Tab-separated table of C-alpha atoms and ligand atoms in Angstrom:
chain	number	residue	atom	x	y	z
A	1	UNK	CA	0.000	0.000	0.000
A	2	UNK	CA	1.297	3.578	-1.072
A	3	UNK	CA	0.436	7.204	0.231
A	4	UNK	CA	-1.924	8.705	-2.127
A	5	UNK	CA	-0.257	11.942	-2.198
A	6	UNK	CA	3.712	11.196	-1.724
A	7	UNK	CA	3.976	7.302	-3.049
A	8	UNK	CA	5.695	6.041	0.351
A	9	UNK	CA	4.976	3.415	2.577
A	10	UNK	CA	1.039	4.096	3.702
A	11	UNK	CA	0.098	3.576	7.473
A	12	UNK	CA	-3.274	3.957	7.487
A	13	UNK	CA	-6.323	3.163	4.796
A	14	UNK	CA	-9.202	5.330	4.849
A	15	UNK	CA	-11.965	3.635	3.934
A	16	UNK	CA	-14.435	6.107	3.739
A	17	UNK	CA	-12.463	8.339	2.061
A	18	UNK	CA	-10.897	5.245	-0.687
A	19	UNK	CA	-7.285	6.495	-0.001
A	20	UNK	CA	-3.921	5.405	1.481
A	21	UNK	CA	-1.773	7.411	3.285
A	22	UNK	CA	1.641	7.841	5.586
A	23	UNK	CA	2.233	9.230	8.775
A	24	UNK	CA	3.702	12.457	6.860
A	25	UNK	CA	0.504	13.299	4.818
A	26	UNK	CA	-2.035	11.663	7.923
A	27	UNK	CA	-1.252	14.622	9.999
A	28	UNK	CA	-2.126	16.618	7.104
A	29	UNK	CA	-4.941	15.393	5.526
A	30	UNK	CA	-6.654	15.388	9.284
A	31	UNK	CA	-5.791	18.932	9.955
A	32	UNK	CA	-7.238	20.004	6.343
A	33	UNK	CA	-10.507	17.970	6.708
A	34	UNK	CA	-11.118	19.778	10.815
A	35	UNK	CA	-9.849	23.100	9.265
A	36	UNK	CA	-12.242	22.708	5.893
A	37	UNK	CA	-15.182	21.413	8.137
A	38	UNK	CA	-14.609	24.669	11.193
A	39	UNK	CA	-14.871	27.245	7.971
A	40	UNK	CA	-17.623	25.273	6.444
A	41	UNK	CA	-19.741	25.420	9.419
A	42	UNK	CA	-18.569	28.417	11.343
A	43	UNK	CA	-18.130	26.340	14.280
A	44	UNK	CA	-15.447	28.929	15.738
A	45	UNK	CA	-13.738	31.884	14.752
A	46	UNK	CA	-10.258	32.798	14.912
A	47	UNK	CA	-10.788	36.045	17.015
A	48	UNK	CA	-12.587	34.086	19.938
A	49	UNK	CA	-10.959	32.666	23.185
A	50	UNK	CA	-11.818	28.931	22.936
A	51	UNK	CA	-12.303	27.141	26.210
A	52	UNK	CA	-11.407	23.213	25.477
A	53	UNK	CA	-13.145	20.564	27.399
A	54	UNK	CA	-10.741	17.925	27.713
A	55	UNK	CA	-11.583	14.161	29.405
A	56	UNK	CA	-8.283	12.725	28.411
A	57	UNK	CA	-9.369	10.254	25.879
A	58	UNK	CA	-8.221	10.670	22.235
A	59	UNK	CA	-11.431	12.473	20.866
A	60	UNK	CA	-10.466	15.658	23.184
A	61	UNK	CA	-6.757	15.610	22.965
A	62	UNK	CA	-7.023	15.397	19.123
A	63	UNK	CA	-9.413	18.202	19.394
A	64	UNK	CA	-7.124	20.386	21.498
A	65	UNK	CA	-3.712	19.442	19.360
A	66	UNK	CA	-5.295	20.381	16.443
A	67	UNK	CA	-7.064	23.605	17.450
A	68	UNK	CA	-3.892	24.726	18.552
A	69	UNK	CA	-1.759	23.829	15.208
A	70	UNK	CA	-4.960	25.706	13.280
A	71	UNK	CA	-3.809	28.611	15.257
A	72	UNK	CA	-6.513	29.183	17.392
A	73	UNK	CA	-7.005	31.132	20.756
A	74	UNK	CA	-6.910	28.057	23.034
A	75	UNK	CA	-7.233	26.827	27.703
A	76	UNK	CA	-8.102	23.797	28.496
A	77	UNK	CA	-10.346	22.583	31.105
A	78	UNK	CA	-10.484	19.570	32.987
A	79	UNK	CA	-13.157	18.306	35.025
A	80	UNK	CA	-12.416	16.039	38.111
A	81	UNK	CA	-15.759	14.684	38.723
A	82	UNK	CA	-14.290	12.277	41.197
A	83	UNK	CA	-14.546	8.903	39.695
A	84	UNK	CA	-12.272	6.473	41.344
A	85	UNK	CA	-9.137	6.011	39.673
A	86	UNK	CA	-10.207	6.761	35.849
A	87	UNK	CA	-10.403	11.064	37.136
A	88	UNK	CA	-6.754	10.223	38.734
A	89	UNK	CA	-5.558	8.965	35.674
A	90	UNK	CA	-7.357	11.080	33.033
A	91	UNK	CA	-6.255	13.944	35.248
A	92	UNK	CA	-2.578	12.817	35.053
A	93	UNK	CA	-2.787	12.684	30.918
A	94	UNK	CA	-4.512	16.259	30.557
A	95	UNK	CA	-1.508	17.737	32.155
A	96	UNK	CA	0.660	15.807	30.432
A	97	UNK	CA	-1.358	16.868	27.342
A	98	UNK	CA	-1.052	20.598	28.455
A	99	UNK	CA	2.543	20.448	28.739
A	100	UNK	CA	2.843	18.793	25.518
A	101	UNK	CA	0.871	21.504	23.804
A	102	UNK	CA	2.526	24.699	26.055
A	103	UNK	CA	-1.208	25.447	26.444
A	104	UNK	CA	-2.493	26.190	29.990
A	105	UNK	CA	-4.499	23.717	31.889
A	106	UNK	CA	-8.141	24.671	34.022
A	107	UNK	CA	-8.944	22.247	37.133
A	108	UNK	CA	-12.475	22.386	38.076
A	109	UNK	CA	-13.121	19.700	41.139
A	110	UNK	CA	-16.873	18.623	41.278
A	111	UNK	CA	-16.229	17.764	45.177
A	112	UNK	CA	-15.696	21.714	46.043
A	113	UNK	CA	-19.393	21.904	44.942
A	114	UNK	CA	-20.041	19.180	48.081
A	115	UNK	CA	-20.074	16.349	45.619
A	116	UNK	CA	-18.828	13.622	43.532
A	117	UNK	CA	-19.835	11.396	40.612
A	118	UNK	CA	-19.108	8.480	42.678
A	119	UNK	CA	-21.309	9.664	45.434
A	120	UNK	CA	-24.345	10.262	42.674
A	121	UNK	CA	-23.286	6.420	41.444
A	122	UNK	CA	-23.876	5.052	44.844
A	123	UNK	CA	-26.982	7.049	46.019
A	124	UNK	CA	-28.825	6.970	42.491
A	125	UNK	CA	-27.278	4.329	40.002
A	126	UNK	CA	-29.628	4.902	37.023
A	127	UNK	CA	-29.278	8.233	36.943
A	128	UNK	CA	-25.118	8.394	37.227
A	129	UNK	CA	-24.915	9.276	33.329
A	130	UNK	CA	-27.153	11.770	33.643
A	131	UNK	CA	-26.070	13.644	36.782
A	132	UNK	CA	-22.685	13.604	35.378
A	133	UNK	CA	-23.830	15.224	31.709
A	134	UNK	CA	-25.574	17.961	33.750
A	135	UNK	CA	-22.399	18.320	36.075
A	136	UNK	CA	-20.178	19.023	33.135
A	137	UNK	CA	-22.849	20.982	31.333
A	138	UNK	CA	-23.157	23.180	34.228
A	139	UNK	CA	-19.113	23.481	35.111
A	140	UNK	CA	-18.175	24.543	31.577
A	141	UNK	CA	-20.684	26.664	31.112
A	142	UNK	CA	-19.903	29.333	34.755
A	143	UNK	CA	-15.935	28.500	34.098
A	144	UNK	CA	-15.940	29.500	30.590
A	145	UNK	CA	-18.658	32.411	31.522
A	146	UNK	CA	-16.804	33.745	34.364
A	147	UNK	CA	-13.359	33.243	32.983
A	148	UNK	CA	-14.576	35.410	29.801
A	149	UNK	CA	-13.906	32.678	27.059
A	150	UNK	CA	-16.329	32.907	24.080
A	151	UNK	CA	-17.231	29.376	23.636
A	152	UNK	CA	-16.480	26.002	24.699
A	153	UNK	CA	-15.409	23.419	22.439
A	154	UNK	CA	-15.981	19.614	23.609
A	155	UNK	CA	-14.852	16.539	21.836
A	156	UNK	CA	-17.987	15.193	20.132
A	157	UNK	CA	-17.331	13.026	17.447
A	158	UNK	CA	-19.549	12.025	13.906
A	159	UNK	CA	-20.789	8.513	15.515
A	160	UNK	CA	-21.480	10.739	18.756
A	161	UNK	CA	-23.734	12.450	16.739
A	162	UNK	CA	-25.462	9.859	14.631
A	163	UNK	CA	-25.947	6.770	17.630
A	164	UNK	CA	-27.199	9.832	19.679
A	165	UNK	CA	-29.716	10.586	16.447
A	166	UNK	CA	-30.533	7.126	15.937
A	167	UNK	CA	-30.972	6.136	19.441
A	168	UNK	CA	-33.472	8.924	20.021
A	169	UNK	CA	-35.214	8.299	16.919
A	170	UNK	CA	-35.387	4.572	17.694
A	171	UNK	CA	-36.610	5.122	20.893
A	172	UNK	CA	-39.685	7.599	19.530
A	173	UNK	CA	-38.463	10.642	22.032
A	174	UNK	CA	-37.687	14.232	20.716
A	175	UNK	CA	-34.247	14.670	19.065
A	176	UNK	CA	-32.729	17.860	20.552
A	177	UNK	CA	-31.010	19.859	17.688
A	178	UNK	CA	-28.866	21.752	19.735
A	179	UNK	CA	-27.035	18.035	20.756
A	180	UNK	CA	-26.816	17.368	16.673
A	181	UNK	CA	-25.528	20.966	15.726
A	182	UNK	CA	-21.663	21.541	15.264
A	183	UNK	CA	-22.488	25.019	16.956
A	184	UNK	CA	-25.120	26.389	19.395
A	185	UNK	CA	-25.258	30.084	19.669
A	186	UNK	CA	-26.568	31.372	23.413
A	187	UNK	CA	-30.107	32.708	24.273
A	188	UNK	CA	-29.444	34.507	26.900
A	189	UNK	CA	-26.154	36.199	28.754
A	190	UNK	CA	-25.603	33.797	30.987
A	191	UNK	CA	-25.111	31.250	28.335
A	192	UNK	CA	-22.101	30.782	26.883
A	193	UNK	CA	-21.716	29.169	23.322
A	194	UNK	CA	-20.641	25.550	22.616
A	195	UNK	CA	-18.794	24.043	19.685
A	196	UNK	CA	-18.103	20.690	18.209
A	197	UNK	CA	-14.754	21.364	15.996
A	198	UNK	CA	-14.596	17.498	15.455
A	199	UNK	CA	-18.191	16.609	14.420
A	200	UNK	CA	-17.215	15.328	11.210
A	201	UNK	CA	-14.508	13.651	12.482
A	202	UNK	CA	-14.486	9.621	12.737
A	203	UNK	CA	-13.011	8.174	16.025
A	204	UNK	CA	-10.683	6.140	14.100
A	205	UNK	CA	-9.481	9.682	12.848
A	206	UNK	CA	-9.021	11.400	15.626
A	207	UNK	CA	-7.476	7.775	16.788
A	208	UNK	CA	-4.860	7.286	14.454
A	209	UNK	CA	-3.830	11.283	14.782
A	210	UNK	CA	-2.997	11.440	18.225
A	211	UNK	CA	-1.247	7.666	17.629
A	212	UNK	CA	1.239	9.485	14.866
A	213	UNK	CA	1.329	12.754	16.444
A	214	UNK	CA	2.054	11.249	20.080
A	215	UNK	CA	-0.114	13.354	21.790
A	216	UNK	CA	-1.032	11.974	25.268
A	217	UNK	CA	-4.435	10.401	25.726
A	218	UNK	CA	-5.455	7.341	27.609
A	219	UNK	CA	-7.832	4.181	26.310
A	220	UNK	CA	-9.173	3.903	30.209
A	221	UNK	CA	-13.203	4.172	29.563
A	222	UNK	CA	-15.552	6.143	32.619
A	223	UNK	CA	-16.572	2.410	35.411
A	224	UNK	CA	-19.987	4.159	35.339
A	225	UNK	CA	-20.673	4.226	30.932
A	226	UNK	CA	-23.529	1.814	30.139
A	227	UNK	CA	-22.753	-0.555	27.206
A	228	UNK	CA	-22.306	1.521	24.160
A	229	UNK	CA	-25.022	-0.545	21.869
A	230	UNK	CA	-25.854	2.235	19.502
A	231	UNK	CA	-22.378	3.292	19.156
A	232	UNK	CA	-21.817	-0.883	17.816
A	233	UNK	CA	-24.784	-0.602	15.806
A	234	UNK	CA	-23.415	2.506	14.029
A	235	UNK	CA	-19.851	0.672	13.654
A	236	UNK	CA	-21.658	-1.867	12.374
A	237	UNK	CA	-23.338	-0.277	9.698
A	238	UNK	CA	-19.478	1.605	8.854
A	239	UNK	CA	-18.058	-1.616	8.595
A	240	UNK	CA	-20.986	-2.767	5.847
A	241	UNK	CA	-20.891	1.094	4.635
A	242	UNK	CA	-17.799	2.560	4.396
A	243	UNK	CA	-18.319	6.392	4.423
A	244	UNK	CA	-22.170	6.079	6.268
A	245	UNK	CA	-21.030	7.902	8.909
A	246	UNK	CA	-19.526	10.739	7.320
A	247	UNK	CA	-22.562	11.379	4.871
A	248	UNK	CA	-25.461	10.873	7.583
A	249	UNK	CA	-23.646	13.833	9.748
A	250	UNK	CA	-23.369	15.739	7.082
A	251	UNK	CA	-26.690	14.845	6.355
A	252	UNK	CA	-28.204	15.764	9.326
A	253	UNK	CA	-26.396	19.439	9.682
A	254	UNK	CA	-26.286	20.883	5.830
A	255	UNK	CA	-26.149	24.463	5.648
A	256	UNK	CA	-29.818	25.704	4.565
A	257	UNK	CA	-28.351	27.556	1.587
A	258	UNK	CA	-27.146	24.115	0.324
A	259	UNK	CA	-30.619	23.511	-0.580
A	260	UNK	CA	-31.274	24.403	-3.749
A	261	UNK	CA	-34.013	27.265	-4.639
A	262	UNK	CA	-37.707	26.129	-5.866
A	263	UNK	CA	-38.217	26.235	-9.407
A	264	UNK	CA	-40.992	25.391	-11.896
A	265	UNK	CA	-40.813	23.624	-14.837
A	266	UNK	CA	-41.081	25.701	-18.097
A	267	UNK	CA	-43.298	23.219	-19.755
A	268	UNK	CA	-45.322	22.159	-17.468
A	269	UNK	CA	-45.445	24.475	-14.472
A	270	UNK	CA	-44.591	21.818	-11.769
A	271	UNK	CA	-41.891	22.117	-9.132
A	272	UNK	CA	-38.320	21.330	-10.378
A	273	UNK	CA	-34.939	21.144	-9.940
A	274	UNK	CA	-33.189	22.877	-12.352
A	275	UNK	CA	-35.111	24.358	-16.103
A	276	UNK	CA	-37.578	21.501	-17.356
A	277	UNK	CA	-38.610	19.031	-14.621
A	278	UNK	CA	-37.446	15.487	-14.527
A	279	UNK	CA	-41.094	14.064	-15.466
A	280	UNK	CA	-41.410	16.533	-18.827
A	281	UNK	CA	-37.300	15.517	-19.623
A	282	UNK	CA	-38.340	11.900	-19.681
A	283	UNK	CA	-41.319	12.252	-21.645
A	284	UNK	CA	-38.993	14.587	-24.201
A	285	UNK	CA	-36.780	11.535	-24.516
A	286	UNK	CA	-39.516	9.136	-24.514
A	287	UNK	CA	-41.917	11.016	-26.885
A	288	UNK	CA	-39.722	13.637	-28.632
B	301	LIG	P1	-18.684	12.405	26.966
B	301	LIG	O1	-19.861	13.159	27.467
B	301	LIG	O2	-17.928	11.670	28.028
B	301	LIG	O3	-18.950	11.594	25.740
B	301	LIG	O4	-17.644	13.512	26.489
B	301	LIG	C1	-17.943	14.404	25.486
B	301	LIG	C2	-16.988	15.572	25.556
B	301	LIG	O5	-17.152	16.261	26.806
B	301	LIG	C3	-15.516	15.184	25.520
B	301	LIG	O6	-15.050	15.044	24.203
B	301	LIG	C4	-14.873	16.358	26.216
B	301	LIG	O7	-14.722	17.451	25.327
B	301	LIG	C5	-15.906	16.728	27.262
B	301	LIG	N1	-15.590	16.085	28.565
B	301	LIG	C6	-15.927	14.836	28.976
B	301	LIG	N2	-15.474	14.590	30.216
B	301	LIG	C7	-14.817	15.714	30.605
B	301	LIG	C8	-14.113	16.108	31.785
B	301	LIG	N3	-13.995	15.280	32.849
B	301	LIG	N4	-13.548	17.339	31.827
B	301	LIG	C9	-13.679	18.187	30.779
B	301	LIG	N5	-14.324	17.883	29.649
B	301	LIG	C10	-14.893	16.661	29.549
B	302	LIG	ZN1	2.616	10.592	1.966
């Protein structure tokens, strides 16, 4: 296997792109496709101070090494929400991560607010994931507002986005835009805005960047996270798919003025898509 662009060895195959590639041109390619999809979008803007949420897994530290090579005005914050050993180790990579990047790290403890996720785990199991979402929600939003940052970015990736979608759907309750939209403008003061830089990014992207651009992250997964069935479903349908993933985000986000204008056909007066609708050009070629 060859790099598309260069002709040396490739390291990694991109299925849902159909191209080869080494770990020159990966770094690259990545940085293009989050720079391409940020402009696209107007997810952030280079003027803004950018609070990063970072957990320490690969999604976030990709996020924050490659908002900072784009140039952007970047902190990070890290939330101890007091989980056992996985906040002690995640903890331990973000500053790791911080001094890797020369960007400066944010600790925010949940226990100076009088509790922990562990405590919510013990007290009300079902409701752990839940609690914690608000918990975050809640921290990033009054650090970021008091600490006059602009937005805050978190780590969301594209099968985030669709297994959320799908689940929801599948499950017949309301689907939330704001959770599907790369960026969510506030309603009121107190609000600050939130971004997703890496929404149409794959995890095995973001993966195999911080992999050849050694940036620290670490596999350990949250002991409270329910099995992630949706997220195998939408693997699933990847693996059968190649590229599903990629289009169904996209899908679900396109800019409005990507849809095309209404027209009418100027033989028969019917909606259209472009002069002559499709009905009247098959019944030329038919008829005519
Ligand atoms: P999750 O809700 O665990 O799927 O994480 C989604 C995003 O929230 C991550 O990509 C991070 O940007 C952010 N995040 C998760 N956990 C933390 C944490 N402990 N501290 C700061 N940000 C976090
Ligand atoms: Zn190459």
């Amino acid at each position: 296997m060859k790099c598309k662009k260069c002709g040396r060895k490739a390291v990694v195959n991109l299925k849902a792109y159909g191209i080869s590639l080494c770990e020159k041109c990966y770094p690259e390619f990545y940085k293009n496709l989050v720079k391409r999809s940020i402009k696209r979008f107007r997810i952030l803007n280079q003027h803004e101070r950018v609070l990063v949420a970072v957990s320490g897994g690969k999604d976030s530290s990709a996020m924050a090494a490659v908002l900072k090579e784009l140039g952007y005005d970047i902190e990070l914050l890290y939330i101890d929400l007091g989980i056992g050993d996985y906040s002690k180790v995640s903890e331990k990579v973000v500053k790791d991560l911080s001094k890797n990047l020369g960007v400066k790290l944010n600790v925010v403890r949940l226990r100076d607010y009088g509790f922990t996720v562990d405590d919510v785990a013990r007290r009300m199991r079902r409701k752990t994931c839940s609690a914690c979402g608000t918990a975050k929600r809640y921290i990033m939003n009054r650090f970021a507002r008091e600490n006059s940052f602009e937005v805050v970015a978190t780590g969301h990736t594209a099968e985030d986005v669709v297994s959320f979608y799908i689940k929801n759907v599948a499950g017949g309750t309301k689907v939330w835009a704001e959770k599907l939209m790369p960026r969510n403008d506030p309603f009121d003061e107190k609000i600050v805005a939130r971004a997703k830089p890496l929404f149409e990014m794959s995890e095995k992207e973001n993966m195999l960047y911080v992999l050849i651009e050694t940036i620290p992250y670490t596999p350990m997964e949250c002991p409270h996270a329910p099995e992630p069935e949706w997220k195998e479903i939408v693997y699933e349908i990847e693996r059968r798919k190649p590229g599903f993933v990629k289009n169904f985000v996209r899908g679900l986000v396109r800019p409005a003025e990507e849809f095309e204008e209404i027209r009418y056909c100027k033989i028969c007066g019917e909606v259209a898509s472009g002069e002559i609708c499709a009905f009247c050009r098959l019944k030329e070629k038919l008829t005519g």
